[in-house]
Coordinates of C-alpha atoms and ligand atoms in Angstrom, one line a residue:
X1 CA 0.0 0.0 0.0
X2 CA 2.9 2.2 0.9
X3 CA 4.1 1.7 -2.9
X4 CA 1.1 2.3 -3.9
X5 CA 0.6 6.2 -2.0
X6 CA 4.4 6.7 -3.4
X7 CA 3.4 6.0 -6.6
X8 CA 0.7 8.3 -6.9
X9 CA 1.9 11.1 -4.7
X10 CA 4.9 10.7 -7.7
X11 CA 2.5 10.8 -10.0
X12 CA 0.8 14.2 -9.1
X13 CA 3.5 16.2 -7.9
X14 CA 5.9 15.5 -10.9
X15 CA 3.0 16.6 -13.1
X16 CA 2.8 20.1 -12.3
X17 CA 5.6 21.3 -13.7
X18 CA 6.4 19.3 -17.2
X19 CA 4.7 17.3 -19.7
X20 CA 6.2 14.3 -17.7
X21 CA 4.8 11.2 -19.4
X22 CA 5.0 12.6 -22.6
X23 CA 5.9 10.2 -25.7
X24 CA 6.7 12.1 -28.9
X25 CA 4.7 10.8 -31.9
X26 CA 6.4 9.7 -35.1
X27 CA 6.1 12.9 -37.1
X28 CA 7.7 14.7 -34.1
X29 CA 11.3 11.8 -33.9
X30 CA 11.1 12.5 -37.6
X31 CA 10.7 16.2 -37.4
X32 CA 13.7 16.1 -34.7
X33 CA 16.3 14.3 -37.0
X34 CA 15.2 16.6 -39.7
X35 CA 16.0 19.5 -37.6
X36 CA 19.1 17.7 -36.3
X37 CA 20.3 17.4 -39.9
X38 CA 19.5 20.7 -40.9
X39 CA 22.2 22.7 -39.2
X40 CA 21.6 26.3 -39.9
X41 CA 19.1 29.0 -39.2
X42 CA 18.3 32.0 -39.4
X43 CA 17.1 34.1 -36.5
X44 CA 15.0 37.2 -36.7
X45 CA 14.0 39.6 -34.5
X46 CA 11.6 42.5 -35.8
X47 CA 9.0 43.9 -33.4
X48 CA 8.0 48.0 -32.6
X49 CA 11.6 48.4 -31.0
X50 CA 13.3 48.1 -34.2
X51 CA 11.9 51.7 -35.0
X52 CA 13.8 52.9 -32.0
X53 CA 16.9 51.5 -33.3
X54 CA 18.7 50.4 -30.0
X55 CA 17.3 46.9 -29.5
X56 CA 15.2 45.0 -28.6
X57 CA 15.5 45.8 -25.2
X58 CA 14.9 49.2 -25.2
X59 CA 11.8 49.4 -23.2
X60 CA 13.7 47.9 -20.0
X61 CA 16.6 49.7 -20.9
X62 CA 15.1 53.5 -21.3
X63 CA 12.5 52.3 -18.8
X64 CA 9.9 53.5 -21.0
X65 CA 6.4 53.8 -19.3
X66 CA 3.7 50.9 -20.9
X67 CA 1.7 54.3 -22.1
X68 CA 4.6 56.0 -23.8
X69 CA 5.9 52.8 -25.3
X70 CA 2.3 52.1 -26.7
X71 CA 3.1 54.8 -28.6
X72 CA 5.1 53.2 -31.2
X73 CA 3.0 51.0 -33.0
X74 CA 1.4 53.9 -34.7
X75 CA 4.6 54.7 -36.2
X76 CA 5.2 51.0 -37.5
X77 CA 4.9 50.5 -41.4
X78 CA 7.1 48.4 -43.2
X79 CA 6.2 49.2 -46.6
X80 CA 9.4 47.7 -48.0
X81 CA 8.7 44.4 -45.6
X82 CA 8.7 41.4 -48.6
X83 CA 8.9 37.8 -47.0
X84 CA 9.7 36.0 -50.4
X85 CA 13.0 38.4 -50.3
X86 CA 13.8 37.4 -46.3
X87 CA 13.3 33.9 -47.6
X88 CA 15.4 34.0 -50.4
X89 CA 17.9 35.6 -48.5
X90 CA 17.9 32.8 -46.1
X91 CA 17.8 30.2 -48.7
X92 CA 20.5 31.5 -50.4
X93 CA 22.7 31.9 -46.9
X94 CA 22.3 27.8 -46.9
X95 CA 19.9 28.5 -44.2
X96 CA 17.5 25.7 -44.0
X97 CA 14.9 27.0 -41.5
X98 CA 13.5 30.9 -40.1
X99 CA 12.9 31.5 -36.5
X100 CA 11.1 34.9 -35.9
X101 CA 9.6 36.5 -33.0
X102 CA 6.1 36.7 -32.4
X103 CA 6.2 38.4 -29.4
X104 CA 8.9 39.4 -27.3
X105 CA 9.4 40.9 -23.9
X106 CA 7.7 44.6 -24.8
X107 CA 4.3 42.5 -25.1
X108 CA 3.4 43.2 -28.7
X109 CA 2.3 40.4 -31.2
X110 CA 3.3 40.7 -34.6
X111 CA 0.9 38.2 -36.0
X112 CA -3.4 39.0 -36.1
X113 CA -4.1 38.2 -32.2
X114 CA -8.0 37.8 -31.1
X115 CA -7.0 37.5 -27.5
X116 CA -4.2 40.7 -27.6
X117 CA -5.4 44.6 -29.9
X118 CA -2.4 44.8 -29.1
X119 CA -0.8 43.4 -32.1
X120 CA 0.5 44.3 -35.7
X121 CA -3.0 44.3 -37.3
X122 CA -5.1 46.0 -34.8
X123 CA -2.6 48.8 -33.8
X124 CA -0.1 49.9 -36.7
X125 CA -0.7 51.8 -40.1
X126 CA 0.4 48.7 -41.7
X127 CA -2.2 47.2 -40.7
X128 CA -1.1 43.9 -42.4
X129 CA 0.3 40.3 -40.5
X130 CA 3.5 39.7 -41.4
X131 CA 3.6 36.1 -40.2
X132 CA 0.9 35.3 -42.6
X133 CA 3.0 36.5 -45.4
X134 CA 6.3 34.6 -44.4
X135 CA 4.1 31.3 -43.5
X136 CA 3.0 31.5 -47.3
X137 CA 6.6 32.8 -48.7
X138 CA 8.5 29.7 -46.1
X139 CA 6.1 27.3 -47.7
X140 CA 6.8 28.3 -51.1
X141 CA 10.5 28.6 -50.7
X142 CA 10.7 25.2 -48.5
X143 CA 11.8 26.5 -45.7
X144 CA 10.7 25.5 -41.9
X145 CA 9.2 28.1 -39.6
X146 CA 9.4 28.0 -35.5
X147 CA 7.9 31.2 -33.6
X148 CA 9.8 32.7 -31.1
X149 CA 8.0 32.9 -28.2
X150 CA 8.3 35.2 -25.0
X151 CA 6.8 34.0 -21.6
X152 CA 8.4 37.2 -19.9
X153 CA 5.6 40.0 -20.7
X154 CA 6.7 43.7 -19.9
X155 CA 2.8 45.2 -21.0
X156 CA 0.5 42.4 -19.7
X157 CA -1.1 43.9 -16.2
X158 CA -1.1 40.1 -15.7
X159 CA 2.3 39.2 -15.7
X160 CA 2.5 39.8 -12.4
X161 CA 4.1 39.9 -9.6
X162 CA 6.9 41.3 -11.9
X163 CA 10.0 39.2 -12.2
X164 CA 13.9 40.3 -12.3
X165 CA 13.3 42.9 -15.1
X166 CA 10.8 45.6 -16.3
X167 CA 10.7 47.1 -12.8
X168 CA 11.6 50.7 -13.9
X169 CA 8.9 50.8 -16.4
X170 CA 5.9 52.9 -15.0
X171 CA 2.6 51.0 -15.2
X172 CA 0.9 48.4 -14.0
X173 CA 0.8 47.8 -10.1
X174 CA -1.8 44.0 -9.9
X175 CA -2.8 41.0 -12.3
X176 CA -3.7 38.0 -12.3
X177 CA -1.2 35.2 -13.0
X178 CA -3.6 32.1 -13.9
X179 CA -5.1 34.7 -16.7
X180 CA -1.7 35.2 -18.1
X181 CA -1.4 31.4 -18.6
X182 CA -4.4 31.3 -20.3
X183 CA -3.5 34.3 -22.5
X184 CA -0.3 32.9 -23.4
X185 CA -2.0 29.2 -24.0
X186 CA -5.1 31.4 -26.0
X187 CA -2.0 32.9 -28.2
X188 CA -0.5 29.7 -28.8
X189 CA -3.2 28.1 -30.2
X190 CA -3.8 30.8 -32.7
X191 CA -0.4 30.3 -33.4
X192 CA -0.6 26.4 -33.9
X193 CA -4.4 27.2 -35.5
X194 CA -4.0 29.8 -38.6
X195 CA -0.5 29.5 -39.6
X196 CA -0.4 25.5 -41.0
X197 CA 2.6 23.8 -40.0
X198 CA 4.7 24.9 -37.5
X199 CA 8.5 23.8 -37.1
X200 CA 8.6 25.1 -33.5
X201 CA 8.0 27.1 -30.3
X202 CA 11.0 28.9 -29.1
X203 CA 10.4 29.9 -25.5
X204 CA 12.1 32.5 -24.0
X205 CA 12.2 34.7 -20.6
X206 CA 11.5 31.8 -18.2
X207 CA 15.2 33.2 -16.1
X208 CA 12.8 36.2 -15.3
X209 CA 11.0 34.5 -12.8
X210 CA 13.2 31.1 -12.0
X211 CA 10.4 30.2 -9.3
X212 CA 7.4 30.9 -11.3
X213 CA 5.0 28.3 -12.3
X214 CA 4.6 28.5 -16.3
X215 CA 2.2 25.3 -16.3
X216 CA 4.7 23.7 -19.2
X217 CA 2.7 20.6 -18.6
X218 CA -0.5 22.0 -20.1
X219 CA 1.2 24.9 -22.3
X220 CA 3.6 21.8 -23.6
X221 CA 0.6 19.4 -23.8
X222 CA -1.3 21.8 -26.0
X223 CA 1.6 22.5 -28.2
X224 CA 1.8 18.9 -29.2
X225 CA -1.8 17.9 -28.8
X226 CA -2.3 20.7 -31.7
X227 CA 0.9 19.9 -33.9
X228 CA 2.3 16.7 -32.6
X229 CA 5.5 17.5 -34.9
X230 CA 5.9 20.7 -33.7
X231 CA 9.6 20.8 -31.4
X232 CA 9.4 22.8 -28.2
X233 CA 12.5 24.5 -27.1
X234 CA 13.3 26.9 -24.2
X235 CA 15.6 29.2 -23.8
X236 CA 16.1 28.6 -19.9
X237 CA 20.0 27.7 -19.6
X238 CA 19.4 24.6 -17.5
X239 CA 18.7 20.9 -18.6
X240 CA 15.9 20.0 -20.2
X241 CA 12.6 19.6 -19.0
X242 CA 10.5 17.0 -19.9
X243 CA 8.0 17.5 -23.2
X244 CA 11.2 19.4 -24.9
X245 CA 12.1 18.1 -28.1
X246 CA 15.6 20.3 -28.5
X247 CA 18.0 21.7 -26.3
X248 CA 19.4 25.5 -26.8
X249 CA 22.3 27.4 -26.1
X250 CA 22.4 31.2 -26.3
X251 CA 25.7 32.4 -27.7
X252 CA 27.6 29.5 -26.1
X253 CA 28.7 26.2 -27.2
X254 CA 26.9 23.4 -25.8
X255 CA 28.6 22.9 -22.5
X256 CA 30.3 26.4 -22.5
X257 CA 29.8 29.3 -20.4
X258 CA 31.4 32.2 -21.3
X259 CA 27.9 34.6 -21.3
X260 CA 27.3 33.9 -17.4
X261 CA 24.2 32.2 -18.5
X262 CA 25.3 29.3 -21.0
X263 CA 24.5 26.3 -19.8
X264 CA 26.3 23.2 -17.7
X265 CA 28.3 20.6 -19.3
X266 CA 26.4 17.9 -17.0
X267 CA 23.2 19.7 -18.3
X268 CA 23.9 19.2 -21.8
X269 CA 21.0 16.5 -23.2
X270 CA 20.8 14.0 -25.8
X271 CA 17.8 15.9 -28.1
X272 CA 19.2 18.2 -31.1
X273 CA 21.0 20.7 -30.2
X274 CA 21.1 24.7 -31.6
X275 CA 23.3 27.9 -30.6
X276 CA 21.5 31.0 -31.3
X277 CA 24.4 33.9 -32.1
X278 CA 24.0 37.6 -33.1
X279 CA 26.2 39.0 -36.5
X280 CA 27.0 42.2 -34.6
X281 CA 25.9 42.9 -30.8
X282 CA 22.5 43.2 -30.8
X283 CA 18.9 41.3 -31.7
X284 CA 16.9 44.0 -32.6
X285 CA 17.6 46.2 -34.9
X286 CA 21.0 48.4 -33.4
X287 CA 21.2 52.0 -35.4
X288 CA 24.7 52.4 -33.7
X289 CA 26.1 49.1 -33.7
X290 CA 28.8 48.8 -36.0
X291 CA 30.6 45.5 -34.7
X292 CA 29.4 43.2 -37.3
X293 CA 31.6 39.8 -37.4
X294 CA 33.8 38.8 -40.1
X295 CA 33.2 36.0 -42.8
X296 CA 35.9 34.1 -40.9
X297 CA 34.0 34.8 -37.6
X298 CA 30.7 33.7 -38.7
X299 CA 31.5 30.5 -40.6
X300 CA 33.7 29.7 -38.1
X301 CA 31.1 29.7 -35.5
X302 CA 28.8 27.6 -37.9
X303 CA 31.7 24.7 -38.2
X304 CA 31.9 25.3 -34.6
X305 CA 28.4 24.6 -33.3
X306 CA 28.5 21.5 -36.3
X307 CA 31.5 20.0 -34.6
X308 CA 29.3 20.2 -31.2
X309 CA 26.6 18.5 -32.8
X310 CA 24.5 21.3 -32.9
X311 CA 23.0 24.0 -35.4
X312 CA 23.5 27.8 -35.4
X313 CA 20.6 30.0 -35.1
X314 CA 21.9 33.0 -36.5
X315 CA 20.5 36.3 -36.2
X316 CA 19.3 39.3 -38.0
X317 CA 17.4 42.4 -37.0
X318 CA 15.2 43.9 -39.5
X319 CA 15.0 47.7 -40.1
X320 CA 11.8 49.5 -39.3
X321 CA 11.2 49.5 -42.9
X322 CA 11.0 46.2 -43.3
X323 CA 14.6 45.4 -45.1
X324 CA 17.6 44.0 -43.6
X325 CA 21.0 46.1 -43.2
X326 CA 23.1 45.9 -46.0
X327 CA 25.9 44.7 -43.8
X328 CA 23.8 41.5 -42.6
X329 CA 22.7 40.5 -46.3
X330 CA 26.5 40.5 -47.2
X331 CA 27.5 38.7 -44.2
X332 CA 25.0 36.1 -44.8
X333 CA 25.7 35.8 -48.8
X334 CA 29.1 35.3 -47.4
X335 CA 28.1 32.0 -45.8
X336 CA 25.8 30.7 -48.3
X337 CA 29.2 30.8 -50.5
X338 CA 30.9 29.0 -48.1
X339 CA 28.4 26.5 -47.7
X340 CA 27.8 26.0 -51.9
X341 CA 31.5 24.5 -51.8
X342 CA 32.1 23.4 -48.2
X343 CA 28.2 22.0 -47.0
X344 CA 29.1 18.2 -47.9
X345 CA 31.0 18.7 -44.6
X346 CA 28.4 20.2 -42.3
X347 CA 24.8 19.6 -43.2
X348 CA 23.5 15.9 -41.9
X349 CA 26.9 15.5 -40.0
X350 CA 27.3 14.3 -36.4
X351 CA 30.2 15.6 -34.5
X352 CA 33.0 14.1 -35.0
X353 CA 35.0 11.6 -33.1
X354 CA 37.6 14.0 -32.8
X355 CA 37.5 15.7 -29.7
X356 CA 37.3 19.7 -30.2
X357 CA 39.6 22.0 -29.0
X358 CA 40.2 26.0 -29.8
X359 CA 42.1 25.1 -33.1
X360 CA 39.6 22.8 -34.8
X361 CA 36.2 20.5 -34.3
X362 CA 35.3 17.6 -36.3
X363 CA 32.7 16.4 -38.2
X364 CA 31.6 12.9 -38.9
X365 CA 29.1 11.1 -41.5
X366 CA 29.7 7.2 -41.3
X367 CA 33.4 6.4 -41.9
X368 CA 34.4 9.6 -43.0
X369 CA 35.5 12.2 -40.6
X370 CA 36.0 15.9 -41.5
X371 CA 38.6 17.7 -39.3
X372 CA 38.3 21.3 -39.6
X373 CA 41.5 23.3 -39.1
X374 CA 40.4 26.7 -37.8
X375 CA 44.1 28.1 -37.8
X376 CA 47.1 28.0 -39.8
X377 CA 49.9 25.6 -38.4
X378 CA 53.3 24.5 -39.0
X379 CA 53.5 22.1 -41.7
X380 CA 53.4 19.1 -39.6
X381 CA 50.1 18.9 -37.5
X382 CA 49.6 16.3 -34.8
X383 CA 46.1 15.4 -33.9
X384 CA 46.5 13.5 -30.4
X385 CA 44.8 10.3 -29.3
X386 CA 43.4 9.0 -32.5
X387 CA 43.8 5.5 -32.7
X388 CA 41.1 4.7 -35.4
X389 CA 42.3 3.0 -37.9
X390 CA 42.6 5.0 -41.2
X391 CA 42.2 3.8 -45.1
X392 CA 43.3 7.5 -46.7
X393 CA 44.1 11.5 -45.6
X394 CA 42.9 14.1 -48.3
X395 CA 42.4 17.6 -48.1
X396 CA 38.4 18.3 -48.9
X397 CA 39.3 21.0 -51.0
X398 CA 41.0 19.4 -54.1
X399 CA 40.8 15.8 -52.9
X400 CA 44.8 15.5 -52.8
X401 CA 46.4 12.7 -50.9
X402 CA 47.6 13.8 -47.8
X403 CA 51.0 12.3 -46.0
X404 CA 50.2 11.0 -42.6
X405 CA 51.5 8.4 -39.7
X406 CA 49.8 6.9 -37.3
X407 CA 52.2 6.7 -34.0
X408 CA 52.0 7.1 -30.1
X409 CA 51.5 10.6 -30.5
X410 CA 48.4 10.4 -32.5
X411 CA 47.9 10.8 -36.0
X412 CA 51.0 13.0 -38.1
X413 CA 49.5 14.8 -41.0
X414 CA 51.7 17.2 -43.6
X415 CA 49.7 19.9 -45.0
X416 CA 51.3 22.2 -47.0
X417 CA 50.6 25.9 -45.9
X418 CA 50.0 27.0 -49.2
X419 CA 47.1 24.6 -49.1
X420 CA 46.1 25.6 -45.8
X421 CA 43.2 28.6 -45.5
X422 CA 42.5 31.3 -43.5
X423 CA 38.8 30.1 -43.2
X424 CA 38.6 26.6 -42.2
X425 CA 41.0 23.6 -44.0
X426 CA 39.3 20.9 -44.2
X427 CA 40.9 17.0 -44.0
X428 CA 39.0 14.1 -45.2
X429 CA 40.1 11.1 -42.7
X430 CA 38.4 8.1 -44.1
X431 CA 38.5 5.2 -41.6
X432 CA 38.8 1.6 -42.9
Ligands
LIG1 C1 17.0 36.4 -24.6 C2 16.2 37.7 -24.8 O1 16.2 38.5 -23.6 C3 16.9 38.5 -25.9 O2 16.2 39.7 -26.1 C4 17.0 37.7 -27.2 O3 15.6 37.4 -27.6 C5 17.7 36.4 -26.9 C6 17.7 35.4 -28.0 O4 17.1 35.7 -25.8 O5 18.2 36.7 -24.0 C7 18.5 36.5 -22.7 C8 18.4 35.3 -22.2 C9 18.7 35.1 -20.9 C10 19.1 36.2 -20.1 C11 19.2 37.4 -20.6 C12 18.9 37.6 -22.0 N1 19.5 36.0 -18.7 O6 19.5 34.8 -18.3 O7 19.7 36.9 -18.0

């Protein structure tokens, strides 16, 4: 009988807090080793901030009072907005999925709400839902589309009581907590209910309150009951929670912590993995910023996260206008070049057996492992501890034979520095 009481008291606490006995359905596994595969995104961040031009934190950060800030939609109307073009863009970058957000911290939905006027239909001159128009162009193009998501809310009266942030903005003083649930599970479902297939939910701003109850078992629950393929993901830095289908890392590797709020190695999971990174500093759109990444940077990052086992989610802020900054197209036209030569070696790859360190990662597809040099070296390069056994060396790039040993040290390669690049050199180990 004892067991028995155990059992159930088990049963009903663990079920408060995470879609615990959830089972993902077959078009979710496949949807996961799709996404696994996939390996690049892009990220975007557009929302009544990016008129303001300093982020997509700005309301926080200029503790702007909800009445002021409400402001801004009426001067939102991005007339040169055109989804096929972000699409393409994207497409072009090698990019194989969008993730865009919906709603972010300041509280205001850029897709038609019925449960929030506040939103891009009801309250700018535009008028217009841009999600609408990049579900259709995504479709067309073959793209996949996952909707960024933000639990923290700094305009709903009912996100309340306030968590770490938002406490300089002048407003609202009570609210009710269970109607904010059901706001935010009213939202989703007009999310997963007018916009055909959804990729994912990207949820973000559960660090703002760490003790909060978010009801993930029924907001999780609905997601999948709705679209069972549909992959949750949360940005929360700690492990995963059960009725998560991938596992994110915000600019950090997985296992890395060099933000302050990267995530554990021991919390790392076994689900698909995806950084999210910015080209310059910011999310939103940044007027001032003017620390945009290099080519080098940016692939790097990509061969990086691939040699993790993970995808990059990389980011671009939109203008108020509608159009992306010159310097972000380049940048991403930069990649996709890259990637037209160089993909064989990072789309559908694991990570390699190779462990990573500063100077290269690995990539791995069956028997063939792709090492990825990320710095010149000395003509002799030493890769320690590989003990697999090897049928031929040759460099990716022109498919010459390269000289190698295998001794005590590890494997010996020689690679000319001529044919060694400032990029990424790439050696094909085949294993017998
Ligand atoms: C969050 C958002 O706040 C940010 O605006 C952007 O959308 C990014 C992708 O995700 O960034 C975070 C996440 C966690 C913390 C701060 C910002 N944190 O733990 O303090």
């Amino acid at each position: 009988r004892i067991i028995i009481i155990a059992l159930l008291l088990f049963g009903l606490t663990s079920e408060v807090s995470a879609q615990t006995d959830y089972q993902p359905t077959q078009s979710n596994l496949e949807a996961r080793q799709w996404f696994d595969e996939a390996k690049f995104g892009l990220f975007i961040h557009w929302g009544v901030y990016s008129i303001l031009g300093d982020g997509e934190w700005v309301m926080n950060n200029q503790n702007i009072a909800i009445d002021a800030y409400e402001k801004l939609p009426s001067f939102f109307n991005p007339t040169e907005f055109d989804a096929e073009a972000w699409v393409k863009m994207a497409k072009d970058a090698g990019m194989k999925y969008i993730t865009i957000t919906t709603r972010h911290h300041d509280g205001f939905s850029m897709f038609d709400s019925k449960v929030s006027e506040y939103n891009i239909v009801e309250k700018t001159p535009y008028g217009k839902d841009i999600l609408k128009q990049l579900t259709e162009a995504c479709e067309k193009e073959d793209i996949k589309l996952f909707l960024y998501y933000s639990l923290l809310d700094w305009h709903n009266d009912d996100y309340f009581p306030r968590g770490k942030t938002g406490n300089g903005i002048a407003g609202r003083q009570e609210g009710d907590w269970n109607n904010y649930i059901k706001f935010m599970k009213a939202q989703l479902t007009e999310l997963l209910t007018n916009y055909g297939e959804i990729a994912g939910i990207w949820f973000d701003g559960d660090w703002d309150k760490v003790n909060a109850d978010w009801h993930y078992d029924e907001i999780y629950k609905l997601i999948h009951d709705l679209q069972p393929q549909c992959l949750i993901g949360n940005n929360h830095h700690v492990a995963l929670k059960p009725g998560e289908d991938f596992q994110m890392f915000e600019r950090d590797l997985p296992g890395e912590n060099k933000t302050g709020f990267g995530t554990a190695a021991s919390d790392v999971g076994e689900l698909p993995r995806e950084v999210c990174a910015t080209i310059n500093g910011s999310w939103g759109f940044d007027l001032q910023d003017k620390t945009h990444r290099s080519k080098r940077e940016l692939v790097q990052q990509l061969v990086r996260a691939s040699g993790f086992g993970s995808n990059l989610l990389l980011n671009v802020g939109p203008m108020p206008n509608g159009k992306i900054q010159e310097e972000h197209v380049q940048s991403l036209a930069a990649i996709g070049d890259w990637l037209n030569i160089h993909g064989e070696t990072i789309y559908r790859s694991k990570a390699g057996s190779i462990a990573p360190t500063d100077a290269w990662v690995s990539t791995q597809k069956g028997k063939t492992i792709h090492l990825h040099l990320l710095e010149k070296r000395p003509k002799a390069s030493v890769i320690p501890e590989f003990k697999e056994r090897i049928k031929s060396v040759k460099l990716f790039a022109d498919k010459r034979a390269v000289k190698f040993k295998q001794t005590k040290a590890g494997l010996l390669m020689e690679i000319p520095e001529a044919a060694q690049n400032e990029i990424d050199t790439i050696v094909e180990i085949t294993l017998k």
